[in-house]
Short mmCIF file of C-alpha atoms in Angstrom, two decimals:
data_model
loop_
_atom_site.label_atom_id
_atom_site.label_comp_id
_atom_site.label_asym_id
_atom_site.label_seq_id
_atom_site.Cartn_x
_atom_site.Cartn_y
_atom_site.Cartn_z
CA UNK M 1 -58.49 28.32 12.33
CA UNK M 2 -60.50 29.01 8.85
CA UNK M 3 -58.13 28.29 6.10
CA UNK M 4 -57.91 29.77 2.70
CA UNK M 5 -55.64 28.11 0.38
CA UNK M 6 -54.65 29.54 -2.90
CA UNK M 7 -52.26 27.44 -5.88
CA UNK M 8 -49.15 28.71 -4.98
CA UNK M 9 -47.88 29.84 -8.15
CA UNK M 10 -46.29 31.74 -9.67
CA UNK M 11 -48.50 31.34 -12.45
CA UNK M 12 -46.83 32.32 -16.34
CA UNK M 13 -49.53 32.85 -18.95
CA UNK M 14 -48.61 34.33 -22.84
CA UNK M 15 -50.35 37.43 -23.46
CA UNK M 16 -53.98 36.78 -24.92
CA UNK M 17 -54.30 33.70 -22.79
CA UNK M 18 -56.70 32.37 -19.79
CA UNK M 19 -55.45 32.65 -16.77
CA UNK M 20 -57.31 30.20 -14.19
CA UNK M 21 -56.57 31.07 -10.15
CA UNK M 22 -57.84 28.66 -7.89
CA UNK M 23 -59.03 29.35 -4.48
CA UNK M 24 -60.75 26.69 -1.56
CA UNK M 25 -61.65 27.17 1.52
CA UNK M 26 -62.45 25.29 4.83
CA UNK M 27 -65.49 27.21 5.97
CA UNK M 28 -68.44 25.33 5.07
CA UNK M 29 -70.60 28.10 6.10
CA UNK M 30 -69.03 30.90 4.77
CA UNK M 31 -71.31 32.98 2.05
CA UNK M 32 -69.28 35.97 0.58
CA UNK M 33 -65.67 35.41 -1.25
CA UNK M 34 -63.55 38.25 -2.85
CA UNK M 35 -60.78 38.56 -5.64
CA UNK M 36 -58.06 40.97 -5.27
CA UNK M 37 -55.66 42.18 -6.96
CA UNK M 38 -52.48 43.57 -5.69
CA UNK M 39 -49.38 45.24 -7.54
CA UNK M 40 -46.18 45.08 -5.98
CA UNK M 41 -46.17 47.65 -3.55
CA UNK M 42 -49.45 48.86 -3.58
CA UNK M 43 -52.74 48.08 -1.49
CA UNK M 44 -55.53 45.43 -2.63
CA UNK M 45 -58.06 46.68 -4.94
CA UNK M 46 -61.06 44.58 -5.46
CA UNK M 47 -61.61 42.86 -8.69
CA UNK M 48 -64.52 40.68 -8.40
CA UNK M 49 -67.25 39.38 -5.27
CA UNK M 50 -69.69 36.55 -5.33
CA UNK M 51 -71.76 35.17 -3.13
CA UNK M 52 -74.77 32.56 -4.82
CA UNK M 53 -73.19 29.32 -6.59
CA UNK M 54 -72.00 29.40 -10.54
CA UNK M 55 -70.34 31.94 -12.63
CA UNK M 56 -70.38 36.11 -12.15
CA UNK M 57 -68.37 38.07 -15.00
CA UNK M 58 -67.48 41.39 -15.48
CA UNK M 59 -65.51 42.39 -18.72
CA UNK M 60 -62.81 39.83 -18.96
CA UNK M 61 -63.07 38.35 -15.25
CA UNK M 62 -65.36 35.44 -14.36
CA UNK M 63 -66.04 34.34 -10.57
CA UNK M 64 -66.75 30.75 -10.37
CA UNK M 65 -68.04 29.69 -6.98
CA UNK M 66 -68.81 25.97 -6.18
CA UNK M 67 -70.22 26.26 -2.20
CA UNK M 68 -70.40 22.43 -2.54
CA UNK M 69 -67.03 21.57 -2.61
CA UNK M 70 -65.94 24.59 -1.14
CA UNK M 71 -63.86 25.93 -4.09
CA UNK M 72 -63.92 29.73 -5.95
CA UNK M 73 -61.92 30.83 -8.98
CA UNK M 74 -61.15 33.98 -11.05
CA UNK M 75 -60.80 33.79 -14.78
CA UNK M 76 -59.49 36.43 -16.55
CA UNK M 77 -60.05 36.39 -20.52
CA UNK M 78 -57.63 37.82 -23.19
CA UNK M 79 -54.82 38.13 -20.62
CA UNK M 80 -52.96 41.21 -20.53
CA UNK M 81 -49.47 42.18 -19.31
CA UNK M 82 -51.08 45.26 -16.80
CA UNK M 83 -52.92 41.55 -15.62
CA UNK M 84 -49.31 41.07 -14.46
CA UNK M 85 -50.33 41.13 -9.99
CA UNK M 86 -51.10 38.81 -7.04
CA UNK M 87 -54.24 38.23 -6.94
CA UNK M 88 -55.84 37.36 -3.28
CA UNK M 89 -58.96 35.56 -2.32
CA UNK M 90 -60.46 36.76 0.58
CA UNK M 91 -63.44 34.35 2.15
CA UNK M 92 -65.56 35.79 5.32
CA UNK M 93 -66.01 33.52 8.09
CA UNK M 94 -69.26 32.11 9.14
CA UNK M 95 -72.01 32.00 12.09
CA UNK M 96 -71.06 34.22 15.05
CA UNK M 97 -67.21 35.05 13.51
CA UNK M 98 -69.14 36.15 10.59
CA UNK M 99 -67.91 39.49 10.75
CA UNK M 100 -64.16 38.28 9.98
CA UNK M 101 -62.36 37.83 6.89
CA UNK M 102 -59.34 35.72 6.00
CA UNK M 103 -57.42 35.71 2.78
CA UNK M 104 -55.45 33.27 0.89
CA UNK M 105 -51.69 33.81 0.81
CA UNK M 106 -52.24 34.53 -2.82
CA UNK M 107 -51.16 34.00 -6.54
CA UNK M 108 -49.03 35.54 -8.55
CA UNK M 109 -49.82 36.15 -12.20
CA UNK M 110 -47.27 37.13 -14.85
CA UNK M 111 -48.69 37.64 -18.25
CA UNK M 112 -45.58 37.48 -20.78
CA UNK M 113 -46.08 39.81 -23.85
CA UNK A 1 -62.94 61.56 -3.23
CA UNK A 2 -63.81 58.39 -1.47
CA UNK A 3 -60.42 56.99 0.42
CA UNK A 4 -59.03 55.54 3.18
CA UNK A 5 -55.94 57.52 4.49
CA UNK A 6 -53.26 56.22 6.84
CA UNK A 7 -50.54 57.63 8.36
CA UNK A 8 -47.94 57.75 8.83
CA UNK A 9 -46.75 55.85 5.79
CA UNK A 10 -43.80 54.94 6.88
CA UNK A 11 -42.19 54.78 10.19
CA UNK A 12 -39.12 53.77 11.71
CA UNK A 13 -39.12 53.19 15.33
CA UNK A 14 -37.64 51.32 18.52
CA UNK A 15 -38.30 48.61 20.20
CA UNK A 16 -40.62 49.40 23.40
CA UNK A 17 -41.72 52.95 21.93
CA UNK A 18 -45.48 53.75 22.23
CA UNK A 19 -46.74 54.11 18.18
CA UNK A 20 -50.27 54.84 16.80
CA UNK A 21 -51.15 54.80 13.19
CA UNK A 22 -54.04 56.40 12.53
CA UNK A 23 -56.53 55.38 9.61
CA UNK A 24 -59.70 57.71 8.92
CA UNK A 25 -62.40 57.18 5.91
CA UNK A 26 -64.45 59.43 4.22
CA UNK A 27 -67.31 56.90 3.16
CA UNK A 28 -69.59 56.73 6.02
CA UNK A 29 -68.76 52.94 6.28
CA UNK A 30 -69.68 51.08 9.43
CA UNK A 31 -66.77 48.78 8.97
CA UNK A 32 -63.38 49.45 9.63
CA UNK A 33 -60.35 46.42 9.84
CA UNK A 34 -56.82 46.39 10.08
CA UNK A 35 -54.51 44.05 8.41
CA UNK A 36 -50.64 43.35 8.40
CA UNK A 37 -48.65 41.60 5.47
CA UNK A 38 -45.77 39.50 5.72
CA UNK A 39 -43.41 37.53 2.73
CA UNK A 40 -44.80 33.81 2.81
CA UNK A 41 -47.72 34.87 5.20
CA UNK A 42 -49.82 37.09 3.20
CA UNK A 43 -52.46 39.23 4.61
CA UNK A 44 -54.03 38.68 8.33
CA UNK A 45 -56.82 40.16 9.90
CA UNK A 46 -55.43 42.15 13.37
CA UNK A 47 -58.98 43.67 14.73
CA UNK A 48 -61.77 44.61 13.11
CA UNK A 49 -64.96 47.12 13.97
CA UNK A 50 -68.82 46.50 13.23
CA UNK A 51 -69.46 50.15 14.35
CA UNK A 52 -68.57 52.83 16.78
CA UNK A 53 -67.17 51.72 20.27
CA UNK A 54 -68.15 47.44 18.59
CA UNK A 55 -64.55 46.26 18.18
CA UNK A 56 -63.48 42.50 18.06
CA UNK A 57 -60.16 40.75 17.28
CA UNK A 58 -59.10 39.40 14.29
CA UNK A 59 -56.46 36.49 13.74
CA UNK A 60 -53.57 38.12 15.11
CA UNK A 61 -54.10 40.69 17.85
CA UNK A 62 -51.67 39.63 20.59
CA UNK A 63 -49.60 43.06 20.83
CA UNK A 64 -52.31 45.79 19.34
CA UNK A 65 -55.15 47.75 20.70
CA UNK A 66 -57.99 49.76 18.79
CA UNK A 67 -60.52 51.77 19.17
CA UNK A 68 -63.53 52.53 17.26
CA UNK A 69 -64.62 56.36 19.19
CA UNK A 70 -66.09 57.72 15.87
CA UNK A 71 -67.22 56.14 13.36
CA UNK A 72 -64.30 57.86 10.29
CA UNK A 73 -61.56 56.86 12.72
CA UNK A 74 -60.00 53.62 13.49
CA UNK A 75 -56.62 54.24 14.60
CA UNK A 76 -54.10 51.46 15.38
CA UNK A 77 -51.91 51.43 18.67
CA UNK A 78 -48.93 49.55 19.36
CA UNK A 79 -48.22 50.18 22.68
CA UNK A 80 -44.89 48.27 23.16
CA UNK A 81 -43.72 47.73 19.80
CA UNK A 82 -41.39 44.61 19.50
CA UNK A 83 -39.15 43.44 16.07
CA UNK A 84 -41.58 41.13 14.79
CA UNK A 85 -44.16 43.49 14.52
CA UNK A 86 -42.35 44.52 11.48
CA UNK A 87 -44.62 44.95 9.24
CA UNK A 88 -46.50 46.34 6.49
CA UNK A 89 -49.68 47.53 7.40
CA UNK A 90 -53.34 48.31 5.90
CA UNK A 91 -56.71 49.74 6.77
CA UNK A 92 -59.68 49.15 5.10
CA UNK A 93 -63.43 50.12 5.59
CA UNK A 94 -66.83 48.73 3.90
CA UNK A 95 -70.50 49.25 4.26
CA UNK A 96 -72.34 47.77 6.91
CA UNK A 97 -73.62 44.42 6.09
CA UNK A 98 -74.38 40.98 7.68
CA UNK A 99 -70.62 40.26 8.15
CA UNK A 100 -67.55 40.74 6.08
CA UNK A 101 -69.71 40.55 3.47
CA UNK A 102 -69.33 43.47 1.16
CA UNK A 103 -66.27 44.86 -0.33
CA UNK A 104 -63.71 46.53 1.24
CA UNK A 105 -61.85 49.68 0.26
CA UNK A 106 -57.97 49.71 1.38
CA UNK A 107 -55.61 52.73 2.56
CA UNK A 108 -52.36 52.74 0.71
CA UNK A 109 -50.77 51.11 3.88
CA UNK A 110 -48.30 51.60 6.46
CA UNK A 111 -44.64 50.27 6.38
CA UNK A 112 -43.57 50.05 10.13
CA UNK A 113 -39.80 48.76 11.14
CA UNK A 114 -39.19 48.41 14.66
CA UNK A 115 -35.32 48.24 15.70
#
């Protein structure tokens, strides 16, 4: 079973802050890795997707994918209370499962005004 | 507009009672997946679809059946619905790709109770 393993949170960051949300996973081969976020009661809507090693940003978001010890993490900049969501990482699975994709339980972020 | 739509949105059904949820895109994407969330469990991959009539199971298929006749529709059949398939429900599509490998666009989701 490919695992995905998110911190748990809940995660509590002052408006204007960094948030940091950590994501590894057990899938050596696996080569594409999502961030979603997800407001309470609605469906996932992507936020960020990287697939080569190092740092991918977009506005206030940052990917940060490390293949070599198997670990991915969103940073979102200037934190901001519509921030406020659980936020998923979704990793696909490798070699002849490739075309499946698992997700992390997932984090949630609360960004205090 | 480019969406996924499921229906119905909600349901509330018996134990044992034949139930399809039906998910259609309007992207053109090769493929199609269906998920169900649970409290502590997150999101799991049910089945999933490459292309028309290429279907393969997900994490957790025991109790679900798919099909994948055109390539818009991927509708979701329960055929003996039991309590713990309880659930709340999505669909999602993406381009084709080499894998799970490009984003995928959700429906707005299905909350199904089963009695």
């Amino acid at each position: 079973q490919k695992e995905v393993e998110q911190n748990s949170g809940p995660l509590s960051v002052p408006e204007g802050a960094i948030a940091s949300l950590n994501c590894t996973y057990s899938d050596r081969g696996s080569q594409s890795f999502f961030w979603y976020r997800q407001y309470s009661g609605k469906s996932p809507e992507l936020i960020m997707f990287i697939y080569s090693n190092g740092d991918k940003e977009d506005g206030r978001f940052t990917a940060q994918l490390n293949k070599a010890s198997q670990y991915v993490s969103l940073l979102i900049r200037d934190s901001q209370p519509s921030d406020s969501a659980t936020y998923l990482c979704a990793v696909n699975h490798s070699g002849g499962s490739n075309y499946k994709l698992t997700f992390g339980k997932g984090t949630l972020l609360t960004v205090n005004p | 507009e480019a969406q996924v739509t499921q229906n119905p949105r909600y349901l509330i059904t018996v134990t044992g009672k034949k139930l399809t949820v039906t998910c259609s895109q309007n992207m053109n994407h090769e493929y199609m997946s269906w998920y169900r969330q649970d409290p502590g469990l997150g999101l799991r991959q049910i089945y999933y679809s490459m292309n028309v009539e290429v279907t393969d199971k997900g994490d957790v298929p025991e109790g679900y059946k798919v099909s994948r006749k055109e390539k818009r529709n991927f509708p979701l059949i329960l055929e003996s619905p039991s309590p713990n398939q309880t659930s709340l429900y999505f669909c999602a599509s993406s381009l084709s790709g080499q894998g799970a490998n490009q984003p995928q666009h959700f429906g707005d989701g299905t909350r199904l109770s089963i009695l």
